[in-house]
Amino acid sequence: MCVFVTAIAVYYVTQQESYLYTPLSGFYGVLSGLLVGIKQLMPEMELNLFVLKIKGKWIPSLIALISVVVSFFMKDLVSYLPVILFGIYMSWIYLRYFQKRLETGLKGDPSEEFSFSSFFPAILRPVLDPIATIFHRLLCGRSDRADRGQTLETSSLPGSDSTEANRRRERGQRALEQRLAEKLAAVKSTESTSLDASDKV
């Protein structure tokens, strides 16, 4: 719906019929939404791209930036830009405000790591946070706390629910096991080289 309205608005501004008749694939929006899911579930996961290491929390922002830059140079790709950007934005809205969490009974992800300003560099966050807060209050109002079934006294800190704690604990345990396995392998290799050297003597 958003892409359709955007296509009509761009047509009225530019008077180019190609924006109305270009066939679009919604799968770009689906892929963008999956990238937002990666940001939510695995923000610290590192993705190796040739020489660069990119954390999962920056993948949607990077894809949006690349899409905007490429659309300036390739006019054919401009029609896909709204699909990608709205895919990122709508999936963030769903995960932030509407996704039901069965383990806690709450809706959405109120953590600071998943706020709207977290998609942008830290330099822009002081400017974006007040604007995002205004829109949050306009759209959600006072019903936000009632929908979540929380009051100020009973609300838990972001990221303090048991699932998040278990996920962090498992991540830490995996990292610890990996380090221990690496050290054990290093010790075994030094022992085997010393045994080989003593056998030769």
mmCIF file of C-alpha atoms in Angstrom:
data_model
loop_
_atom_site.group_PDB
_atom_site.id
_atom_site.type_symbol
_atom_site.label_atom_id
_atom_site.label_comp_id
_atom_site.label_asym_id
_atom_site.label_seq_id
_atom_site.Cartn_x
_atom_site.Cartn_y
_atom_site.Cartn_z
ATOM 1 C CA MET A 1 0.000 0.000 0.000
ATOM 2 C CA CYS A 2 2.776 2.429 0.939
ATOM 3 C CA VAL A 3 4.670 1.611 -2.255
ATOM 4 C CA PHE A 4 1.515 2.153 -4.323
ATOM 5 C CA VAL A 5 0.884 5.570 -2.744
ATOM 6 C CA THR A 6 4.551 6.493 -3.213
ATOM 7 C CA ALA A 7 4.431 5.498 -6.899
ATOM 8 C CA ILE A 8 1.374 7.694 -7.460
ATOM 9 C CA ALA A 9 2.974 10.622 -5.603
ATOM 10 C CA VAL A 10 6.207 10.314 -7.603
ATOM 11 C CA TYR A 11 4.173 10.145 -10.813
ATOM 12 C CA TYR A 12 2.354 13.382 -9.940
ATOM 13 C CA VAL A 13 5.645 15.118 -9.150
ATOM 14 C CA THR A 14 7.647 13.886 -12.161
ATOM 15 C CA GLN A 15 4.832 13.223 -14.682
ATOM 16 C CA GLN A 16 6.699 10.083 -15.826
ATOM 17 C CA GLU A 17 4.342 7.170 -16.439
ATOM 18 C CA SER A 18 7.111 4.631 -15.947
ATOM 19 C CA TYR A 19 6.622 4.927 -12.170
ATOM 20 C CA LEU A 20 3.040 3.720 -12.586
ATOM 21 C CA TYR A 21 3.649 0.860 -15.001
ATOM 22 C CA THR A 22 6.956 -0.577 -13.837
ATOM 23 C CA PRO A 23 6.417 -4.123 -12.541
ATOM 24 C CA LEU A 24 7.654 -4.442 -8.978
ATOM 25 C CA SER A 25 8.670 -7.413 -6.908
ATOM 26 C CA GLY A 26 7.643 -7.366 -3.274
ATOM 27 C CA PHE A 27 10.375 -9.828 -2.423
ATOM 28 C CA TYR A 28 12.842 -6.958 -1.962
ATOM 29 C CA GLY A 29 10.640 -5.805 0.899
ATOM 30 C CA VAL A 30 10.580 -9.307 2.375
ATOM 31 C CA LEU A 31 14.374 -9.502 2.263
ATOM 32 C CA SER A 32 14.615 -6.074 3.887
ATOM 33 C CA GLY A 33 12.283 -7.253 6.637
ATOM 34 C CA LEU A 34 14.420 -10.332 7.248
ATOM 35 C CA LEU A 35 17.453 -8.070 7.670
ATOM 36 C CA VAL A 36 15.580 -6.154 10.374
ATOM 37 C CA GLY A 37 14.878 -9.505 12.050
ATOM 38 C CA ILE A 38 18.632 -10.186 12.035
ATOM 39 C CA LYS A 39 19.166 -6.794 13.668
ATOM 40 C CA GLN A 40 16.704 -7.718 16.404
ATOM 41 C CA LEU A 41 17.828 -11.293 17.078
ATOM 42 C CA MET A 42 21.577 -11.183 16.394
ATOM 43 C CA PRO A 43 22.771 -7.571 16.675
ATOM 44 C CA GLU A 44 26.352 -8.474 17.593
ATOM 45 C CA MET A 45 26.824 -11.199 14.958
ATOM 46 C CA GLU A 46 29.648 -10.280 12.589
ATOM 47 C CA LEU A 47 29.281 -10.782 8.862
ATOM 48 C CA ASN A 48 32.513 -10.975 6.874
ATOM 49 C CA LEU A 49 32.254 -9.196 3.533
ATOM 50 C CA PHE A 50 35.582 -9.486 1.767
ATOM 51 C CA VAL A 51 37.758 -7.231 3.964
ATOM 52 C CA LEU A 52 34.969 -5.645 6.035
ATOM 53 C CA LYS A 53 33.391 -7.027 9.192
ATOM 54 C CA ILE A 54 29.861 -5.721 9.674
ATOM 55 C CA LYS A 55 27.738 -6.305 12.770
ATOM 56 C CA GLY A 56 24.188 -7.543 12.299
ATOM 57 C CA LYS A 57 22.694 -4.374 13.743
ATOM 58 C CA TRP A 58 24.051 -2.300 10.841
ATOM 59 C CA ILE A 59 22.981 -4.548 7.934
ATOM 60 C CA PRO A 60 19.505 -2.972 7.327
ATOM 61 C CA SER A 61 20.932 0.557 7.507
ATOM 62 C CA LEU A 62 23.753 -0.340 5.140
ATOM 63 C CA ILE A 63 21.360 -1.903 2.615
ATOM 64 C CA ALA A 64 19.112 1.182 2.774
ATOM 65 C CA LEU A 65 22.097 3.500 2.236
ATOM 66 C CA ILE A 66 23.451 1.456 -0.673
ATOM 67 C CA SER A 67 19.971 1.350 -2.258
ATOM 68 C CA VAL A 68 19.579 5.128 -2.025
ATOM 69 C CA VAL A 69 23.058 5.793 -3.444
ATOM 70 C CA VAL A 70 22.663 3.294 -6.298
ATOM 71 C CA SER A 71 19.233 4.698 -7.214
ATOM 72 C CA PHE A 72 20.837 8.092 -7.920
ATOM 73 C CA PHE A 73 23.030 6.558 -10.602
ATOM 74 C CA MET A 74 20.706 3.908 -12.053
ATOM 75 C CA LYS A 75 17.261 5.247 -12.885
ATOM 76 C CA ASP A 76 15.854 1.739 -13.408
ATOM 77 C CA LEU A 77 16.451 0.893 -9.754
ATOM 78 C CA VAL A 78 14.574 3.928 -8.405
ATOM 79 C CA SER A 79 11.309 2.002 -8.607
ATOM 80 C CA TYR A 80 12.636 -0.620 -6.172
ATOM 81 C CA LEU A 81 13.765 1.924 -3.586
ATOM 82 C CA PRO A 82 10.342 2.392 -1.920
ATOM 83 C CA VAL A 83 9.895 -1.386 -1.664
ATOM 84 C CA ILE A 84 13.227 -1.744 0.143
ATOM 85 C CA LEU A 85 12.782 1.268 2.441
ATOM 86 C CA PHE A 86 9.171 0.485 3.342
ATOM 87 C CA GLY A 87 10.126 -3.163 3.866
ATOM 88 C CA ILE A 88 12.685 -2.090 6.461
ATOM 89 C CA TYR A 89 10.388 0.444 8.095
ATOM 90 C CA MET A 90 7.234 -1.694 8.216
ATOM 91 C CA SER A 91 9.062 -4.722 9.576
ATOM 92 C CA TRP A 92 10.607 -2.505 12.280
ATOM 93 C CA ILE A 93 7.134 -1.185 13.190
ATOM 94 C CA TYR A 94 5.771 -4.730 13.428
ATOM 95 C CA LEU A 95 8.666 -6.052 15.515
ATOM 96 C CA ARG A 96 8.801 -2.944 17.712
ATOM 97 C CA TYR A 97 5.096 -2.557 18.501
ATOM 98 C CA PHE A 98 2.970 -5.537 17.423
ATOM 99 C CA GLN A 99 4.915 -8.821 17.582
ATOM 100 C CA LYS A 100 3.517 -10.916 20.416
ATOM 101 C CA ARG A 101 6.156 -12.443 22.669
ATOM 102 C CA LEU A 102 4.735 -15.685 24.009
ATOM 103 C CA GLU A 103 7.244 -16.086 26.816
ATOM 104 C CA THR A 104 6.471 -12.689 28.370
ATOM 105 C CA GLY A 105 2.962 -12.031 27.107
ATOM 106 C CA LEU A 106 4.021 -8.563 25.964
ATOM 107 C CA LYS A 107 3.790 -6.966 22.560
ATOM 108 C CA GLY A 108 6.826 -5.648 20.728
ATOM 109 C CA ASP A 109 10.449 -5.035 21.601
ATOM 110 C CA PRO A 110 10.881 -1.946 23.811
ATOM 111 C CA SER A 111 14.660 -2.276 24.114
ATOM 112 C CA GLU A 112 16.857 0.724 23.386
ATOM 113 C CA GLU A 113 18.970 -1.360 20.976
ATOM 114 C CA PHE A 114 15.925 -1.671 18.701
ATOM 115 C CA SER A 115 14.756 1.947 18.770
ATOM 116 C CA PHE A 116 14.262 3.915 15.557
ATOM 117 C CA SER A 117 17.426 5.927 16.128
ATOM 118 C CA SER A 118 19.480 2.715 16.400
ATOM 119 C CA PHE A 119 19.295 2.444 12.591
ATOM 120 C CA PHE A 120 21.374 5.623 12.301
ATOM 121 C CA PRO A 121 24.908 6.587 13.401
ATOM 122 C CA ALA A 122 25.355 7.804 16.989
ATOM 123 C CA ILE A 123 25.943 11.380 15.783
ATOM 124 C CA LEU A 124 22.336 11.642 14.540
ATOM 125 C CA ARG A 125 20.669 10.027 17.557
ATOM 126 C CA PRO A 126 20.339 13.188 19.699
ATOM 127 C CA VAL A 127 18.424 14.792 16.815
ATOM 128 C CA LEU A 128 16.295 11.730 15.972
ATOM 129 C CA ASP A 129 15.323 10.634 19.499
ATOM 130 C CA PRO A 130 13.073 13.646 20.285
ATOM 131 C CA ILE A 131 11.382 13.394 16.871
ATOM 132 C CA ALA A 132 10.828 9.645 17.293
ATOM 133 C CA THR A 133 9.454 10.232 20.807
ATOM 134 C CA ILE A 134 6.926 12.758 19.480
ATOM 135 C CA PHE A 135 5.712 10.329 16.802
ATOM 136 C CA HIS A 136 5.631 7.489 19.337
ATOM 137 C CA ARG A 137 3.414 9.520 21.657
ATOM 138 C CA LEU A 138 1.183 10.653 18.798
ATOM 139 C CA LEU A 139 0.703 7.161 17.385
ATOM 140 C CA CYS A 140 0.704 5.084 20.565
ATOM 141 C CA GLY A 141 -0.370 7.621 23.161
ATOM 142 C CA ARG A 142 -1.235 6.358 26.598
ATOM 143 C CA SER A 143 -2.623 3.088 25.259
ATOM 144 C CA ASP A 144 0.902 1.759 24.818
ATOM 145 C CA ARG A 145 1.374 0.950 28.484
ATOM 146 C CA ALA A 146 -2.154 -0.421 28.817
ATOM 147 C CA ASP A 147 -1.643 -2.737 25.834
ATOM 148 C CA ARG A 148 1.494 -4.093 27.374
ATOM 149 C CA GLY A 149 -0.242 -4.717 30.681
ATOM 150 C CA GLN A 150 2.373 -2.767 32.584
ATOM 151 C CA THR A 151 2.410 0.175 34.885
ATOM 152 C CA LEU A 152 5.366 2.319 35.798
ATOM 153 C CA GLU A 153 5.868 0.365 39.011
ATOM 154 C CA THR A 154 5.701 -3.096 37.423
ATOM 155 C CA SER A 155 7.520 -2.431 34.173
ATOM 156 C CA SER A 156 10.756 -4.285 33.706
ATOM 157 C CA LEU A 157 13.899 -2.847 32.271
ATOM 158 C CA PRO A 158 14.454 -3.352 28.533
ATOM 159 C CA GLY A 159 16.319 -6.547 27.867
ATOM 160 C CA SER A 160 15.685 -7.953 31.345
ATOM 161 C CA ASP A 161 13.174 -10.622 30.373
ATOM 162 C CA SER A 162 14.184 -14.236 30.816
ATOM 163 C CA THR A 163 14.422 -15.024 27.090
ATOM 164 C CA GLU A 164 16.841 -12.212 26.435
ATOM 165 C CA ALA A 165 18.887 -13.209 29.483
ATOM 166 C CA ASN A 166 18.968 -16.841 28.316
ATOM 167 C CA ARG A 167 20.005 -15.783 24.830
ATOM 168 C CA ARG A 168 22.858 -13.660 26.182
ATOM 169 C CA ARG A 169 23.907 -16.432 28.548
ATOM 170 C CA GLU A 170 24.002 -18.955 25.685
ATOM 171 C CA ARG A 171 26.003 -16.536 23.549
ATOM 172 C CA GLY A 172 28.521 -16.057 26.354
ATOM 173 C CA GLN A 173 28.724 -19.793 26.975
ATOM 174 C CA ARG A 174 29.390 -20.470 23.289
ATOM 175 C CA ALA A 175 32.131 -17.836 23.207
ATOM 176 C CA LEU A 176 33.712 -19.298 26.354
ATOM 177 C CA GLU A 177 33.594 -22.850 24.973
ATOM 178 C CA GLN A 178 35.166 -21.673 21.730
ATOM 179 C CA ARG A 179 38.026 -19.959 23.580
ATOM 180 C CA LEU A 180 38.607 -23.003 25.769
ATOM 181 C CA ALA A 181 38.639 -25.292 22.717
ATOM 182 C CA GLU A 182 41.188 -23.043 21.014
ATOM 183 C CA LYS A 183 43.443 -23.046 24.097
ATOM 184 C CA LEU A 184 43.104 -26.818 24.479
ATOM 185 C CA ALA A 185 44.041 -27.317 20.827
ATOM 186 C CA ALA A 186 47.065 -25.055 21.274
ATOM 187 C CA VAL A 187 48.197 -27.005 24.364
ATOM 188 C CA LYS A 188 47.775 -30.346 22.571
ATOM 189 C CA SER A 189 49.765 -29.142 19.578
ATOM 190 C CA THR A 190 52.656 -27.977 21.790
ATOM 191 C CA GLU A 191 52.600 -31.299 23.676
ATOM 192 C CA SER A 192 52.678 -33.295 20.445
ATOM 193 C CA THR A 193 55.604 -31.273 19.101
ATOM 194 C CA SER A 194 57.539 -31.762 22.360
ATOM 195 C CA LEU A 195 56.820 -35.537 22.282
ATOM 196 C CA ASP A 196 57.989 -35.724 18.664
ATOM 197 C CA ALA A 197 61.173 -33.880 19.583
ATOM 198 C CA SER A 198 61.871 -36.222 22.545
ATOM 199 C CA ASP A 199 61.264 -39.302 20.340
ATOM 200 C CA LYS A 200 63.838 -38.090 17.851
ATOM 201 C CA VAL A 201 66.484 -37.668 20.551
#
